[in-house]
C-alpha cells in the first residue's frame, strides 16, 4: 500500500491497515487516531507530531523511527519493536507497551503516566529530561521490565511499579547541568528489583518498597530513604 492510498482510505473511514509495509514513510503532523496497524513494517518512518490516540501498533516494527512529540494516548503498542526510535516528548499516557522492545530508544521528556510496560525491554534507553520537561513515569507499570544501563536521571517515577525489574547499572540520580530535579521514586514498588551497581545518589525513595531488592554495589549517597521498606523488611530510620 502506498502512503497516499492509506491516507485516502483513512479519510473515507477505513481504519484497518494490517501488515502493511511503509518503510521510511513521512507522516509528520497527521491525525490517524484509531487506526489499526497491527503487524505493519514502519521502520525508519517519520511520524513526529502526529496523533495516534487509541491506535493499534501491536507487533509493529518501528525501529529507528522518528516519533517525537506524537500523541499515543490509550494506544496499543504491545510487542512492538521500537529499537533506536526517537520518542522524545511523545505522549504515551495510559498506553499499552507490554512486551515492547525499546532498546536504545530515546524517551527524553516523554509522558508515560499510567503506561503499562510489563516485561518491556528498555536496555540502554534514554529517559532523561529535555531542556523543557522531565520524563514522567508516574504510576507506570514496569514490572519485570529490563532497564539495565538505562538513563533515568531526574525522571519522575512517583508510585511506579518496578517490582522484579532489572535496573543493573541504571542511572537514577539528578542529571548534572541539565535538571534541577532529583529522580523521584516516592512510594515506588521496587520489590525484588535488581538494582545492583545502579546509581541512586540524591534520589527520593520516600516510602518506597525495596523488600528483597538486590542492592549489591548500589550507590545511595544522599538518597532520601525515609520510611522505605529495606531488602530485609525493616523500615529505614535515619540516624541522628
C-alpha positions as a Python dict, from the first residue, in 0.01 Angstrom:
ca = {
    (1, 'X'): (0, 0, 0),
    (2, 'X'): (129, 347, -89),
    (3, 'X'): (111, 631, 160),
    (4, 'X'): (-138, 828, -49),
    (5, 'X'): (-368, 526, -65),
    (6, 'X'): (-353, 484, 313),
    (7, 'X'): (-443, 847, 379),
    (8, 'X'): (-730, 836, 131),
    (9, 'X'): (-867, 515, 283),
    (10, 'X'): (-845, 666, 633),
    (11, 'X'): (-1023, 981, 517),
    (12, 'X'): (-1307, 764, 383),
    (13, 'X'): (-1343, 588, 717),
    (14, 'X'): (-1105, 295, 677),
    (15, 'X'): (-912, 201, 989),
    (16, 'X'): (-763, -144, 923),
    (17, 'X'): (-408, -145, 782),
    (18, 'X'): (-279, -482, 898),
    (19, 'X'): (69, -592, 787),
    (20, 'X'): (126, -301, 551),
    (21, 'X'): (483, -218, 451),
    (22, 'X'): (561, 154, 460),
    (23, 'X'): (928, 186, 539),
    (24, 'X'): (1058, 542, 560),
    (25, 'X'): (701, 678, 550),
    (26, 'X'): (661, 1052, 608),
    (27, 'X'): (353, 1116, 826),
    (28, 'X'): (450, 1427, 1019),
    (29, 'X'): (162, 1622, 1178),
    (30, 'X'): (-120, 1385, 1078),
    (31, 'X'): (-420, 1261, 1279),
    (32, 'X'): (-462, 884, 1247),
    (33, 'X'): (-642, 818, 1575),
    (34, 'X'): (-799, 475, 1598),
    (35, 'X'): (-605, 330, 1304),
    (36, 'X'): (-508, -38, 1329),
    (37, 'X'): (-153, -102, 1203),
    (38, 'X'): (-111, -445, 1361),
    (39, 'X'): (189, -631, 1220),
    (40, 'X'): (294, -340, 995),
    (41, 'X'): (651, -262, 891),
    (42, 'X'): (709, 109, 954),
    (43, 'X'): (1083, 103, 1003),
    (44, 'X'): (1270, 435, 974),
    (45, 'X'): (943, 625, 933),
    (46, 'X'): (896, 990, 1029),
    (47, 'X'): (579, 1012, 1238),
    (48, 'X'): (655, 1315, 1452),
    (49, 'X'): (387, 1548, 1594),
    (50, 'X'): (109, 1314, 1480),
    (51, 'X'): (-196, 1194, 1673),
    (52, 'X'): (-239, 819, 1721),
    (53, 'X'): (-479, 815, 2016),
    (54, 'X'): (-634, 468, 2065),
    (55, 'X'): (-444, 342, 1760),
    (56, 'X'): (-319, -16, 1743),
    (57, 'X'): (53, -77, 1681),
    (58, 'X'): (61, -432, 1814),
    (59, 'X'): (367, -618, 1679),
    (60, 'X'): (454, -322, 1454),
    (61, 'X'): (819, -270, 1360),
    (62, 'X'): (905, 96, 1426),
    (63, 'X'): (1280, 54, 1457),
    (64, 'X'): (1476, 377, 1404),
    (65, 'X'): (1154, 572, 1352),
    (66, 'X'): (1111, 937, 1449),
    (67, 'X'): (805, 972, 1674),
    (68, 'X'): (894, 1283, 1870),
    (69, 'X'): (603, 1484, 2006),
    (70, 'X'): (338, 1238, 1886),
    (71, 'X'): (31, 1151, 2092),
    (72, 'X'): (-21, 779, 2163),
    (73, 'X'): (-275, 817, 2445),
    (74, 'X'): (-454, 485, 2506),
    (75, 'X'): (-268, 331, 2210),
    (76, 'X'): (-173, -37, 2196),
    (77, 'X'): (199, -78, 2126),
    (78, 'X'): (228, -422, 2283),
    (79, 'X'): (503, -641, 2135),
    (80, 'X'): (606, -355, 1906),
    (81, 'X'): (971, -311, 1807),
    (82, 'X'): (1096, 42, 1879),
    (83, 'X'): (1470, -17, 1878),
    (84, 'X'): (1662, 312, 1842),
    (85, 'X'): (1333, 501, 1794),
    (86, 'X'): (1307, 868, 1888),
    (87, 'X'): (1005, 919, 2115),
    (88, 'X'): (1130, 1241, 2272),
    (89, 'X'): (842, 1448, 2406),
    (90, 'X'): (584, 1190, 2299),
    (91, 'X'): (264, 1136, 2497),
    (92, 'X'): (208, 772, 2595),
    (93, 'X'): (-45, 828, 2872),
    (94, 'X'): (-233, 504, 2952),
    (95, 'X'): (-62, 335, 2655),
    (96, 'X'): (-4, -41, 2646),
    (97, 'X'): (363, -127, 2587),
    (98, 'X'): (355, -480, 2727),
    (99, 'X'): (647, -689, 2595),
    (100, 'X'): (758, -397, 2377),
    (101, 'X'): (1122, -381, 2263),
    (102, 'X'): (1261, -31, 2326),
    (103, 'X'): (1633, -97, 2348),
    (104, 'X'): (1841, 220, 2299),
    (105, 'X'): (1530, 428, 2225),
    (106, 'X'): (1513, 795, 2322),
    (107, 'X'): (1225, 872, 2559),
    (108, 'X'): (1354, 1207, 2683),
    (109, 'X'): (1070, 1420, 2818),
    (110, 'X'): (811, 1153, 2733),
    (111, 'X'): (486, 1136, 2929),
    (112, 'X'): (429, 772, 3028),
    (113, 'X'): (181, 834, 3308),
    (114, 'X'): (-1, 509, 3392),
    (115, 'X'): (150, 339, 3086),
    (116, 'X'): (187, -39, 3104),
    (117, 'X'): (541, -157, 3023),
    (118, 'X'): (513, -505, 3170),
    (119, 'X'): (821, -711, 3069),
    (120, 'X'): (927, -437, 2825),
    (121, 'X'): (1290, -431, 2712),
    (122, 'X'): (1436, -85, 2782),
    (123, 'X'): (1804, -176, 2775),
    (124, 'X'): (2017, 141, 2749),
    (125, 'X'): (1705, 352, 2693),
    (126, 'X'): (1737, 729, 2747),
    (127, 'X'): (1472, 865, 2986),
    (128, 'X'): (1642, 1188, 3084),
    (129, 'X'): (1454, 1521, 3078),
    (130, 'X'): (1465, 1752, 2779),
    (131, 'X'): (1556, 2117, 2823),
    (132, 'X'): (1183, 2187, 2870),
    (133, 'X'): (1029, 1890, 3053),
    (134, 'X'): (1123, 1587, 3262),
    (135, 'X'): (1024, 1234, 3170),
    (136, 'X'): (708, 1131, 3353),
    (137, 'X'): (661, 766, 3454),
    (138, 'X'): (421, 828, 3741),
    (139, 'X'): (213, 519, 3826),
    (140, 'X'): (352, 336, 3523),
    (141, 'X'): (374, -44, 3538),
    (142, 'X'): (730, -155, 3463),
    (143, 'X'): (706, -486, 3645),
    (144, 'X'): (971, -733, 3522),
    (145, 'X'): (1098, -478, 3268),
    (146, 'X'): (1464, -475, 3164),
    (147, 'X'): (1613, -130, 3234),
    (148, 'X'): (1977, -232, 3264),
    (149, 'X'): (2210, 58, 3182),
    (150, 'X'): (1905, 282, 3128),
    (151, 'X'): (1938, 654, 3197),
    (152, 'X'): (1654, 762, 3426),
    (153, 'X'): (1830, 1067, 3566),
    (154, 'X'): (1581, 1327, 3701),
    (155, 'X'): (1279, 1122, 3587),
    (156, 'X'): (952, 1133, 3782),
    (157, 'X'): (876, 777, 3898),
    (158, 'X'): (623, 852, 4170),
    (159, 'X'): (434, 534, 4265),
    (160, 'X'): (584, 344, 3970),
    (161, 'X'): (572, -36, 3973),
    (162, 'X'): (923, -172, 3918),
    (163, 'X'): (873, -500, 4101),
    (164, 'X'): (1107, -766, 3968),
    (165, 'X'): (1255, -519, 3719),
    (166, 'X'): (1620, -528, 3615),
    (167, 'X'): (1796, -197, 3677),
    (168, 'X'): (2155, -318, 3687),
    (169, 'X'): (2391, -21, 3644),
    (170, 'X'): (2097, 209, 3565),
    (171, 'X'): (2136, 582, 3631),
    (172, 'X'): (1871, 721, 3867),
    (173, 'X'): (2040, 1030, 4002),
    (174, 'X'): (1997, 1401, 3932),
    (175, 'X'): (2101, 1493, 3581),
    (176, 'X'): (2401, 1723, 3625),
    (177, 'X'): (2387, 2061, 3449),
    (178, 'X'): (2055, 1962, 3289),
    (179, 'X'): (1783, 1943, 3554),
    (180, 'X'): (1710, 2087, 3895),
    (181, 'X'): (1510, 1777, 3987),
    (182, 'X'): (1635, 1462, 4161),
    (183, 'X'): (1497, 1129, 4042),
    (184, 'X'): (1166, 1085, 4227),
    (185, 'X'): (1081, 729, 4335),
    (186, 'X'): (841, 826, 4612),
    (187, 'X'): (619, 529, 4705),
    (188, 'X'): (771, 327, 4420),
    (189, 'X'): (739, -52, 4425),
    (190, 'X'): (1090, -193, 4381),
    (191, 'X'): (1021, -526, 4546),
    (192, 'X'): (1258, -791, 4415),
    (193, 'X'): (1417, -547, 4169),
    (194, 'X'): (1780, -584, 4062),
    (195, 'X'): (1943, -251, 4146),
    (196, 'X'): (2296, -386, 4154),
    (197, 'X'): (2554, -116, 4082),
    (198, 'X'): (2279, 134, 3995),
    (199, 'X'): (2338, 499, 4082),
    (200, 'X'): (2061, 631, 4310),
    (201, 'X'): (2257, 915, 4463),
    (202, 'X'): (2031, 1207, 4564),
    (203, 'X'): (1722, 1008, 4458),
    (204, 'X'): (1396, 1039, 4652),
    (205, 'X'): (1287, 697, 4780),
    (206, 'X'): (1045, 809, 5050),
    (207, 'X'): (806, 526, 5147),
    (208, 'X'): (934, 309, 4862),
    (209, 'X'): (929, -70, 4879),
    (210, 'X'): (1275, -227, 4843),
    (211, 'X'): (1190, -561, 5001),
    (212, 'X'): (1409, -840, 4855),
    (213, 'X'): (1574, -592, 4615),
    (214, 'X'): (1936, -654, 4515),
    (215, 'X'): (2139, -354, 4633),
    (216, 'X'): (2481, -505, 4564),
    (217, 'X'): (2711, -214, 4485),
    (218, 'X'): (2417, 28, 4462),
    (219, 'X'): (2513, 393, 4512),
    (220, 'X'): (2273, 554, 4763),
    (221, 'X'): (2475, 863, 4855),
    (222, 'X'): (2241, 1133, 4991),
    (223, 'X'): (1934, 932, 4882),
    (224, 'X'): (1618, 1009, 5081),
    (225, 'X'): (1505, 673, 5220),
    (226, 'X'): (1266, 796, 5490),
    (227, 'X'): (1003, 533, 5556),
    (228, 'X'): (1136, 299, 5288),
    (229, 'X'): (1099, -76, 5330),
    (230, 'X'): (1452, -214, 5307),
    (231, 'X'): (1551, -551, 5149),
    (232, 'X'): (1534, -728, 5486),
    (233, 'X'): (1183, -594, 5555),
    (234, 'X'): (1288, -332, 5808),
    (235, 'X'): (1172, 30, 5783),
    (236, 'X'): (1452, 279, 5722),
    (237, 'X'): (1502, 520, 6008),
    (238, 'X'): (1753, 797, 5957),
    (239, 'X'): (2009, 803, 6233),
    (240, 'X'): (2078, 1132, 6402),
}
